[in-house]
Coordinates of C-alpha atoms and ligand atoms in Angstrom, one line a residue:
M29 CA -12.4 6.4 28.9
G30 CA -14.9 8.7 30.8
S31 CA -13.1 6.5 34.2
L32 CA -10.0 6.1 32.9
V33 CA -9.5 9.9 32.6
R34 CA -10.3 10.1 35.7
T35 CA -7.8 7.3 37.3
S36 CA -5.3 9.2 35.7
R37 CA -6.5 13.2 37.0
V38 CA -5.5 11.3 40.4
L39 CA -2.4 10.2 39.5
V40 CA -1.4 13.8 37.6
A41 CA -2.0 14.7 41.7
A42 CA 0.0 12.8 43.7
G43 CA 3.0 13.1 41.3
L44 CA 3.4 16.2 41.5
A45 CA 3.8 15.1 45.4
A46 CA 5.9 12.0 44.4
G47 CA 8.4 14.0 41.9
V48 CA 9.0 16.9 44.5
L49 CA 10.3 14.7 47.6
A50 CA 12.1 13.0 44.9
S51 CA 14.7 15.4 44.1
V52 CA 15.1 16.5 47.2
G53 CA 16.0 12.9 48.5
A54 CA 18.1 10.3 47.5
A55 CA 19.4 9.5 44.0
A56 CA 16.9 5.9 44.4
A57 CA 14.1 7.2 44.5
P58 CA 11.6 3.6 44.8
A59 CA 8.4 3.8 42.3
G60 CA 6.0 5.9 44.1
P61 CA 2.4 6.5 43.4
G62 CA 2.9 9.2 41.4
P63 CA 4.6 9.0 37.4
R64 CA 8.1 8.4 37.1
Y65 CA 8.7 8.7 33.8
T66 CA 11.4 7.3 31.7
A67 CA 12.4 6.0 28.9
G68 CA 10.8 3.2 27.2
A69 CA 12.7 0.6 26.2
D70 CA 14.0 -0.1 22.6
G71 CA 13.3 -3.5 22.0
A72 CA 10.3 -5.7 23.4
G73 CA 12.5 -8.4 25.1
D74 CA 13.8 -10.3 22.0
A75 CA 16.7 -12.4 23.2
Y76 CA 16.7 -13.6 19.3
F77 CA 16.2 -10.0 17.6
P78 CA 16.7 -7.8 20.8
L79 CA 16.0 -4.4 19.0
A80 CA 13.4 -5.3 17.2
G81 CA 9.8 -4.0 19.2
N82 CA 9.8 -1.7 21.8
G83 CA 8.5 -1.1 25.3
G84 CA 6.3 1.3 27.6
Y85 CA 3.4 1.3 25.5
D86 CA 1.6 -1.7 23.7
V87 CA -0.4 -0.3 20.2
T88 CA -4.3 -1.1 20.0
H89 CA -4.7 0.6 15.8
Y90 CA -2.4 1.3 13.5
D91 CA -3.7 2.9 10.2
L92 CA -1.3 3.3 6.8
D93 CA -2.6 5.3 4.2
I94 CA 0.5 4.2 1.8
D95 CA 0.4 5.8 -1.9
Y96 CA 3.2 3.4 -3.8
V97 CA 5.0 3.9 -7.7
P98 CA 6.3 0.9 -8.7
P99 CA 9.4 0.7 -10.3
V100 CA 9.5 1.9 -14.1
A101 CA 10.2 -0.9 -16.8
T102 CA 13.6 0.1 -18.5
V103 CA 14.8 -1.8 -22.0
P104 CA 16.9 -3.4 -21.2
P105 CA 15.5 -4.2 -17.4
T106 CA 17.1 -2.8 -14.2
P107 CA 19.1 -6.3 -12.8
L108 CA 16.7 -7.0 -10.1
S109 CA 18.9 -6.1 -6.6
Q110 CA 19.2 -2.3 -8.2
I111 CA 15.5 -2.1 -9.4
R112 CA 14.2 1.0 -7.0
G113 CA 10.1 1.8 -6.4
R114 CA 8.3 5.2 -4.3
L115 CA 6.8 4.4 -1.2
D116 CA 4.6 7.7 1.1
G117 CA 2.8 7.1 3.8
V118 CA 0.8 8.2 7.1
A119 CA 0.7 6.2 9.4
T120 CA -1.9 6.4 12.1
I121 CA -1.0 4.1 15.2
D122 CA -2.7 4.7 18.3
L123 CA -1.6 3.6 20.8
V124 CA -1.9 3.5 25.5
A125 CA 1.0 3.8 27.3
R126 CA 1.8 1.1 29.6
Q127 CA 4.8 2.9 32.1
D128 CA 5.5 6.9 32.8
L129 CA 6.7 7.9 29.4
D130 CA 8.9 10.2 28.5
R131 CA 9.6 9.0 25.2
F132 CA 10.0 5.5 23.6
N133 CA 10.5 4.0 20.3
L134 CA 8.8 3.2 16.6
D135 CA 10.8 0.5 14.6
L136 CA 11.4 2.3 10.7
R137 CA 13.9 1.2 9.0
G138 CA 15.1 2.7 5.3
M139 CA 12.3 5.1 5.4
T140 CA 12.5 9.4 6.3
V141 CA 10.1 11.0 8.3
S142 CA 9.7 14.1 7.1
G143 CA 6.4 14.7 10.5
L144 CA 5.0 14.0 13.9
A145 CA 1.8 14.7 15.8
I146 CA 1.2 13.5 18.8
N147 CA -2.1 13.5 20.1
G148 CA -2.9 16.3 17.5
K149 CA 0.2 18.2 18.6
R150 CA 3.2 19.1 16.4
A151 CA 6.7 17.1 16.6
T152 CA 10.2 19.2 16.0
G153 CA 12.4 16.7 14.1
I154 CA 16.1 16.3 15.2
E155 CA 19.2 14.5 15.0
P156 CA 19.4 12.1 17.2
P157 CA 20.6 14.0 21.2
A158 CA 23.7 12.6 22.8
D159 CA 22.9 10.5 26.0
G160 CA 21.8 12.7 28.6
V161 CA 22.1 15.3 26.8
E162 CA 17.8 16.7 27.0
V163 CA 16.1 18.0 24.8
E164 CA 12.9 20.8 24.8
G165 CA 9.7 20.4 24.3
A166 CA 7.4 17.4 21.5
A167 CA 10.3 16.2 19.3
Y168 CA 11.3 13.3 17.5
W169 CA 14.4 11.3 16.1
Q170 CA 15.6 8.4 14.3
V171 CA 18.4 5.8 14.1
Q172 CA 19.5 4.4 10.7
D173 CA 22.4 2.3 12.1
D174 CA 22.3 -0.2 9.0
A175 CA 25.6 -2.2 10.1
N176 CA 24.1 -2.7 13.3
R177 CA 21.1 -3.0 12.1
R178 CA 20.1 -0.8 14.1
W179 CA 16.3 1.4 12.7
E180 CA 14.4 3.4 15.7
L181 CA 12.3 6.1 15.3
T182 CA 11.7 8.0 19.3
V183 CA 9.1 9.9 20.2
Q184 CA 9.3 12.2 22.9
P185 CA 5.3 13.6 23.8
R186 CA 5.0 16.8 25.7
P187 CA 3.0 16.7 27.9
K188 CA 4.8 13.2 28.4
L189 CA 2.3 10.4 28.4
K190 CA 1.2 8.3 32.0
A191 CA 0.5 5.2 32.7
G192 CA -2.5 4.0 30.8
Q193 CA -2.6 7.2 29.2
P194 CA -4.5 6.5 25.3
A195 CA -2.6 8.6 22.4
R196 CA -2.5 8.9 18.7
V197 CA 0.8 9.5 16.3
V198 CA 0.5 10.2 13.4
V199 CA 4.1 9.6 11.2
T200 CA 4.6 11.1 7.8
Y201 CA 7.2 9.1 6.1
G202 CA 8.6 8.0 2.7
G203 CA 11.5 6.8 0.8
E204 CA 12.4 4.5 -2.2
T205 CA 12.4 1.3 -1.6
S206 CA 13.6 -1.6 -2.6
R207 CA 14.5 -5.1 -1.6
P208 CA 15.2 -5.1 1.9
T209 CA 17.4 -8.6 3.3
D210 CA 16.6 -10.2 6.9
I211 CA 19.4 -11.7 9.4
E212 CA 19.8 -14.2 7.3
G213 CA 20.2 -12.6 4.2
A214 CA 16.4 -13.8 2.8
L215 CA 14.3 -10.9 0.7
Y216 CA 12.1 -9.9 3.1
G217 CA 10.3 -6.6 4.0
W218 CA 9.0 -4.4 1.3
V219 CA 10.6 -7.2 -1.5
T220 CA 10.2 -4.3 -5.2
T221 CA 9.2 -6.2 -6.9
R222 CA 9.1 -5.2 -11.5
D223 CA 5.3 -5.7 -11.6
G224 CA 4.7 -3.4 -8.2
A225 CA 5.7 -5.1 -4.2
M226 CA 6.0 -9.1 -2.7
V227 CA 5.6 -8.0 1.2
V228 CA 6.4 -10.7 3.6
S229 CA 7.8 -9.3 6.7
E230 CA 9.4 -12.7 9.1
P231 CA 10.5 -12.0 11.3
E232 CA 11.1 -8.2 11.7
G233 CA 10.4 -6.8 8.2
S234 CA 7.4 -4.9 9.0
M235 CA 10.3 -2.0 9.8
T236 CA 11.1 -1.6 6.3
W237 CA 7.4 -0.4 4.9
Y238 CA 6.0 1.6 8.7
P239 CA 6.6 3.2 11.9
V240 CA 5.1 -0.2 14.2
N241 CA 6.6 -2.4 17.4
D242 CA 7.5 -4.7 15.2
H243 CA 7.5 -7.8 18.1
Q244 CA 4.5 -9.9 18.5
R245 CA 4.8 -9.4 21.7
D246 CA 2.3 -6.4 20.9
K247 CA -0.3 -7.4 18.8
A248 CA -3.5 -4.6 17.2
S249 CA -6.0 -4.7 14.6
Y250 CA -5.0 -2.9 10.8
S251 CA -6.9 -0.4 8.9
F252 CA -4.9 -0.4 4.9
E253 CA -5.3 2.9 1.9
I254 CA -3.1 1.2 -0.8
T255 CA -3.1 3.6 -3.1
V256 CA -1.3 2.2 -6.8
P257 CA -0.9 3.5 -10.4
A258 CA -4.9 2.5 -11.6
G259 CA -4.9 -0.9 -13.3
K260 CA -2.6 -2.4 -10.1
T261 CA -4.1 -4.2 -7.3
A262 CA -3.1 -3.7 -3.6
V263 CA -3.7 -6.4 -1.2
A264 CA -4.2 -6.5 2.2
N265 CA -5.5 -8.5 4.8
G266 CA -9.4 -9.2 5.9
L267 CA -11.6 -7.8 4.2
P268 CA -12.5 -4.8 1.6
A269 CA -13.5 -1.9 3.0
G270 CA -16.0 -0.9 0.0
E271 CA -14.5 -1.9 -3.4
P272 CA -11.3 0.4 -4.7
V273 CA -11.5 3.9 -6.3
T274 CA -10.2 5.0 -9.7
A275 CA -9.2 8.9 -9.9
D276 CA -7.0 10.7 -11.9
G277 CA -4.6 7.5 -13.2
E278 CA -4.8 6.0 -9.8
T279 CA -6.2 3.3 -7.5
T280 CA -7.2 3.2 -3.4
W281 CA -7.3 0.2 -2.6
S282 CA -9.0 -0.5 1.1
W283 CA -8.9 -3.5 3.4
E284 CA -9.6 -3.6 6.6
A285 CA -8.6 -6.4 9.0
P286 CA -10.5 -6.3 13.2
D287 CA -8.5 -8.9 14.3
Q288 CA -5.3 -9.2 16.5
Q289 CA -2.3 -9.4 14.5
A290 CA 1.2 -9.6 15.2
S291 CA 3.1 -7.3 12.8
Y292 CA 5.0 -10.3 11.0
L293 CA 2.3 -11.1 9.3
T294 CA 0.6 -7.9 7.8
T295 CA 0.8 -7.6 4.0
A296 CA 0.2 -5.5 1.3
S297 CA 1.2 -6.7 -1.8
V298 CA 1.3 -5.1 -4.8
G299 CA 1.0 -6.2 -9.4
D300 CA -0.8 -7.2 -12.1
F301 CA -3.6 -9.9 -9.7
V302 CA -6.4 -11.0 -11.2
R303 CA -9.0 -10.9 -8.1
R304 CA -11.3 -14.2 -8.9
P305 CA -14.1 -14.8 -7.4
V306 CA -14.7 -15.2 -3.7
T307 CA -15.9 -19.0 -2.3
T308 CA -16.7 -20.7 1.1
S309 CA -16.0 -22.7 3.7
A310 CA -19.3 -25.2 5.0
S311 CA -18.5 -22.4 8.4
G312 CA -18.7 -19.6 6.5
V313 CA -14.6 -18.1 5.8
P314 CA -14.8 -15.9 2.7
I315 CA -11.9 -17.5 1.0
L316 CA -10.7 -13.8 -1.7
D317 CA -7.8 -15.2 -3.9
F318 CA -5.4 -13.0 -6.3
V319 CA -3.0 -14.7 -8.8
D320 CA -0.1 -12.6 -10.5
A321 CA -1.5 -12.9 -15.0
K322 CA 1.5 -12.9 -15.6
I323 CA 1.6 -17.0 -13.4
T324 CA 0.5 -19.1 -16.6
G325 CA 1.1 -23.2 -17.9
N326 CA 1.5 -25.9 -15.2
A327 CA 2.2 -22.9 -12.2
L328 CA -0.7 -22.0 -13.1
A329 CA -2.7 -25.0 -12.9
N330 CA -1.3 -26.7 -10.0
T331 CA -2.1 -23.0 -8.3
N332 CA -6.2 -23.0 -9.6
T333 CA -5.7 -26.6 -7.8
N334 CA -4.8 -26.4 -5.0
L335 CA -6.0 -22.5 -4.1
A336 CA -9.9 -24.4 -4.6
L337 CA -8.9 -26.9 -1.9
Q338 CA -8.5 -24.2 0.8
A339 CA -12.4 -25.1 1.4
R340 CA -12.2 -28.0 2.3
M341 CA -9.4 -27.8 3.7
I342 CA -10.6 -25.2 6.9
D343 CA -13.6 -27.5 6.9
F344 CA -10.5 -31.0 8.3
F345 CA -8.5 -27.5 9.9
E346 CA -11.7 -26.8 11.9
S347 CA -12.1 -30.2 12.5
R348 CA -8.9 -31.0 14.4
F349 CA -8.4 -27.1 15.6
G350 CA -11.8 -25.7 16.2
P351 CA -13.4 -22.7 14.6
Y352 CA -11.0 -20.8 11.7
P353 CA -9.4 -17.8 14.1
F354 CA -10.2 -14.7 11.4
N355 CA -12.6 -12.7 9.4
S356 CA -12.0 -14.3 6.3
Y357 CA -8.4 -15.9 4.2
G358 CA -7.0 -16.1 0.3
S359 CA -4.2 -16.6 -0.9
I360 CA -1.8 -14.4 -2.3
V361 CA -0.4 -15.7 -5.6
D362 CA 3.2 -13.7 -6.5
N363 CA 5.2 -14.4 -9.7
D364 CA 8.2 -13.0 -9.0
S365 CA 9.6 -15.1 -6.7
V366 CA 10.6 -13.9 -3.3
G367 CA 12.4 -18.2 -2.9
Y368 CA 10.0 -19.3 -0.3
A369 CA 5.4 -18.2 1.5
L370 CA 4.4 -16.9 4.0
E371 CA 1.3 -17.0 6.5
T372 CA -0.1 -13.3 6.1
Q373 CA -2.8 -12.6 8.6
T374 CA -6.2 -14.6 6.8
R375 CA -4.1 -14.2 3.6
P376 CA -0.3 -16.0 2.5
V377 CA 1.8 -14.8 0.2
Y378 CA 2.8 -17.0 -2.5
S379 CA 5.9 -17.2 -5.1
G380 CA 5.4 -18.1 -8.5
Q381 CA 2.8 -21.1 -7.8
A382 CA 1.1 -22.6 -4.4
S383 CA 1.9 -25.8 -3.5
Q384 CA -1.2 -27.9 -1.7
G385 CA 1.7 -28.8 1.3
T386 CA 2.0 -25.2 0.5
V387 CA -1.5 -24.1 0.4
A388 CA -2.1 -26.9 3.9
H389 CA 1.0 -25.8 5.7
E390 CA 0.0 -21.8 5.7
L391 CA -3.1 -22.0 6.0
A392 CA -2.5 -24.1 9.6
H393 CA -0.2 -21.7 10.5
Q394 CA -3.6 -19.5 11.0
W395 CA -3.9 -20.9 13.9
L396 CA -1.1 -22.0 14.8
G397 CA 2.1 -19.0 14.9
N398 CA -1.1 -16.5 13.5
A399 CA -3.9 -17.2 16.3
V400 CA -0.5 -17.9 18.9
S401 CA 2.7 -16.5 18.4
P402 CA 5.7 -17.3 20.0
D403 CA 5.8 -14.9 22.5
T404 CA 9.9 -14.9 21.6
W405 CA 11.4 -16.1 18.6
Q406 CA 13.0 -19.1 20.6
H407 CA 9.6 -21.0 19.8
I408 CA 9.5 -20.9 16.3
W409 CA 8.9 -24.4 15.9
L410 CA 6.1 -24.0 17.7
N411 CA 5.0 -22.4 13.9
E412 CA 7.0 -24.7 12.0
G413 CA 6.5 -27.2 13.4
W414 CA 2.8 -26.7 14.0
A415 CA 2.4 -25.7 10.2
T416 CA 4.6 -28.8 8.8
Y417 CA 2.9 -31.7 11.3
A418 CA -0.7 -30.2 9.8
S419 CA 0.7 -31.0 5.9
W420 CA 0.9 -33.9 6.9
L421 CA -2.7 -34.2 8.4
W422 CA -4.1 -33.4 5.6
A423 CA -2.4 -35.3 3.3
E424 CA -3.2 -38.3 5.2
E425 CA -7.1 -36.7 5.0
N426 CA -6.2 -37.2 1.6
G427 CA -5.8 -39.6 0.3
G428 CA -2.1 -39.8 0.5
T429 CA 0.4 -40.6 2.7
T430 CA -0.6 -41.0 6.4
A431 CA 1.4 -39.1 9.2
Q432 CA 2.9 -42.3 11.1
Q433 CA 4.4 -42.5 7.1
A434 CA 5.5 -38.9 6.7
F435 CA 7.4 -39.9 10.4
A436 CA 8.8 -42.7 9.4
S437 CA 9.8 -41.4 6.3
W438 CA 11.8 -38.7 8.8
Y439 CA 12.8 -40.0 11.1
A440 CA 14.4 -43.2 9.0
P441 CA 17.4 -42.1 7.2
A442 CA 20.8 -41.7 8.6
R443 CA 21.6 -37.9 8.3
T444 CA 24.5 -35.8 9.3
A445 CA 25.1 -35.1 13.0
A446 CA 25.1 -31.6 12.3
Y447 CA 21.7 -32.7 11.5
W448 CA 20.6 -33.4 14.9
A449 CA 22.7 -31.3 16.4
L450 CA 20.1 -28.8 15.8
P451 CA 17.8 -27.9 19.4
I452 CA 15.0 -26.6 17.5
G453 CA 13.6 -25.8 21.4
D454 CA 16.7 -23.0 20.8
P455 CA 17.4 -22.6 17.5
G456 CA 19.1 -19.5 17.2
P457 CA 18.7 -16.8 15.3
L458 CA 20.3 -17.7 11.8
G459 CA 18.5 -21.1 12.4
L460 CA 15.4 -19.4 12.7
F461 CA 13.9 -21.2 9.1
A462 CA 15.8 -24.6 9.7
T463 CA 14.8 -27.2 8.0
Q464 CA 15.2 -29.1 11.4
V465 CA 12.8 -27.3 12.6
Y466 CA 10.3 -27.9 10.9
N467 CA 10.8 -31.3 9.7
R468 CA 11.9 -32.2 13.7
G469 CA 9.3 -30.2 14.8
A470 CA 5.9 -32.0 12.6
G471 CA 8.5 -35.0 14.5
T472 CA 8.1 -33.9 17.7
L473 CA 4.5 -33.5 17.6
H474 CA 3.6 -36.7 16.2
A475 CA 6.1 -39.0 18.7
L476 CA 3.7 -36.5 20.9
R477 CA 0.5 -38.1 19.6
V478 CA 1.3 -41.1 19.9
K479 CA 2.6 -40.5 23.6
V480 CA -0.9 -38.8 24.9
G481 CA -3.2 -40.9 22.8
D482 CA -5.0 -38.7 19.6
Q483 CA -7.5 -37.9 23.1
A484 CA -5.2 -36.5 25.3
F485 CA -3.1 -35.2 22.1
F486 CA -6.2 -32.5 19.9
A487 CA -7.9 -31.9 24.1
A488 CA -4.6 -29.9 24.6
T489 CA -4.1 -28.5 20.8
R490 CA -7.6 -26.9 21.5
E491 CA -6.5 -25.8 25.3
W492 CA -3.4 -24.6 23.7
L493 CA -5.4 -22.2 21.5
E494 CA -8.4 -20.8 22.9
T495 CA -5.7 -20.2 26.5
Y496 CA -3.4 -18.9 24.1
D497 CA -5.9 -16.6 21.1
D498 CA -4.8 -13.8 20.0
S499 CA -2.3 -13.2 22.2
T500 CA 1.7 -15.5 22.4
G501 CA 2.4 -18.2 24.1
T502 CA 6.5 -20.5 25.0
T503 CA 8.0 -24.1 25.2
D504 CA 7.0 -24.0 28.5
D505 CA 3.5 -22.9 28.3
F506 CA 2.5 -25.4 25.9
I507 CA 4.4 -28.4 28.0
A508 CA 1.7 -26.6 31.1
V509 CA -1.0 -27.4 29.0
F510 CA -0.1 -30.9 27.6
E511 CA 1.0 -32.2 30.5
E512 CA -2.2 -31.2 32.4
E513 CA -4.2 -32.8 29.2
S514 CA -2.8 -36.2 29.0
G515 CA -1.8 -35.8 33.4
Q516 CA 2.0 -37.1 31.8
D517 CA 4.9 -35.5 33.3
L518 CA 6.8 -34.6 29.4
S519 CA 10.4 -32.9 30.7
A520 CA 12.2 -35.5 29.5
F521 CA 9.7 -36.0 26.3
F522 CA 10.4 -32.3 24.8
H523 CA 14.3 -32.4 26.3
T524 CA 15.1 -35.0 23.7
W525 CA 12.7 -33.5 21.4
L526 CA 13.3 -30.2 21.6
F527 CA 17.0 -29.6 23.0
A528 CA 18.6 -32.6 22.6
P529 CA 21.2 -32.4 20.5
E530 CA 21.3 -36.0 18.5
K531 CA 18.5 -38.2 17.4
P532 CA 15.4 -39.0 20.2
T533 CA 15.5 -43.1 20.5
T534 CA 14.0 -43.0 23.3
W535 CA 11.3 -41.5 24.9
Ligands
LIG1009 N1 7.0 -18.9 7.1 C1 7.7 -19.0 6.5 C2 6.8 -20.3 6.2 O1 7.5 -21.3 7.0 C3 8.5 -19.0 5.6 C4 9.2 -18.0 6.4 C5 10.9 -17.5 5.7 N2 11.6 -16.4 6.6 C6 12.2 -15.8 6.9 N3 12.4 -14.4 6.5 N4 13.2 -15.8 5.6 O2 5.5 -20.5 5.3
ZN1010 ZN1 5.4 -22.1 8.0

């Protein structure tokens, strides 16, 4: 810290001189040694979601203090499309500037900012200024353009931030919550339910509930304090920071998630959950499960059976992939169905019940997707292909269908040409969760395993997980690891499996 401050003092002095020269000299001043303040990009550089995330800084930690009031039950019940909750938050965001910043953006959708301070200095909320218009002093403004899916909160710090300088941004915000949808029209983000909220934000839905650099290229640690009406349970990532505290008819649930985490993997689900007794894996990972009290009958019986397998599943995946990557695990099973499960970090969320294949799938994502995330959304097959393949491995381990049988029954059927036409290595933003990404992705991994042999396949998998731990990787990075480990040229193999718009026949 001390040396960082000293370094930036030197930069200020050099910067003043360079600034004077630049204003006298040419318009296209070269990047000199001193500060050159510009705006951070309004996107993280992901071609599928150009406005997701932002540039110019890295967040190190989010502290989210959220008050949430679920919808009031009415007779007759309000249609789901019209239910509303109320969320009020204070987000304390610690970041480090990665360029000399005149201003920078956060992503925030459907929530209104009522106050913002940067490094303790209050900024003024203003209307978005016209292009090229200079704004005086510390300020912030919001763009909420639903039609173009453009949701940005711009922060103009004064003094400006120098590259390498840490800053703390405190954002006070709030709004009505509803049931947001992704680019495909699927529910995601802070999905208001009758009894609370099911919070599942892949790929860029975290901006519906907190101001965020909403892209996995900028992972951070998190802490949460979620205040809900007494009787409701709020479950987030990581481990509880103490017992819930109830006062004046409200309960505050505190959670700490110290591991690096992508924004789409945050959750803070609220409902009538029953907290189960904590169990542990053989390696000592604590497992904390929360099941909606309204789940009964077969759904409850299946959920109980499958959650009870989690400890053994952790043991099994550790034997294949290496140590479980985070401080805890466990599941949230919500009776309000969003229609899918999500591998939220340390604590997946399930709709209605937790089926065995899905439990294996979401657990495997903790290594493949969460510890190592796709560098951009194009590389989604690395998540879904792997999690699907891991559920094949688990079925075999648990005495069911072997991975070879699962491959054969996926590969054999005649399918429409359209099925084989999707290049899973570049499925497009509307193809992220296409069935082909999942099962052709799993088929790719099985074919790869057979091609390079078990020894090289699992050694390369561990190498991939170690090299890109707490970070992101691309398909090319993945291919390089497998080529290195196997000593084979795999370019034709991966072209056939990931990019050729037809059924693979030779590889
Ligand atoms: N990653 C999740 C899974 O495979 C699916 C998420 C679907 N998300 C969506 N926005 N449709 O378990
Ligand atoms: Zn998945």
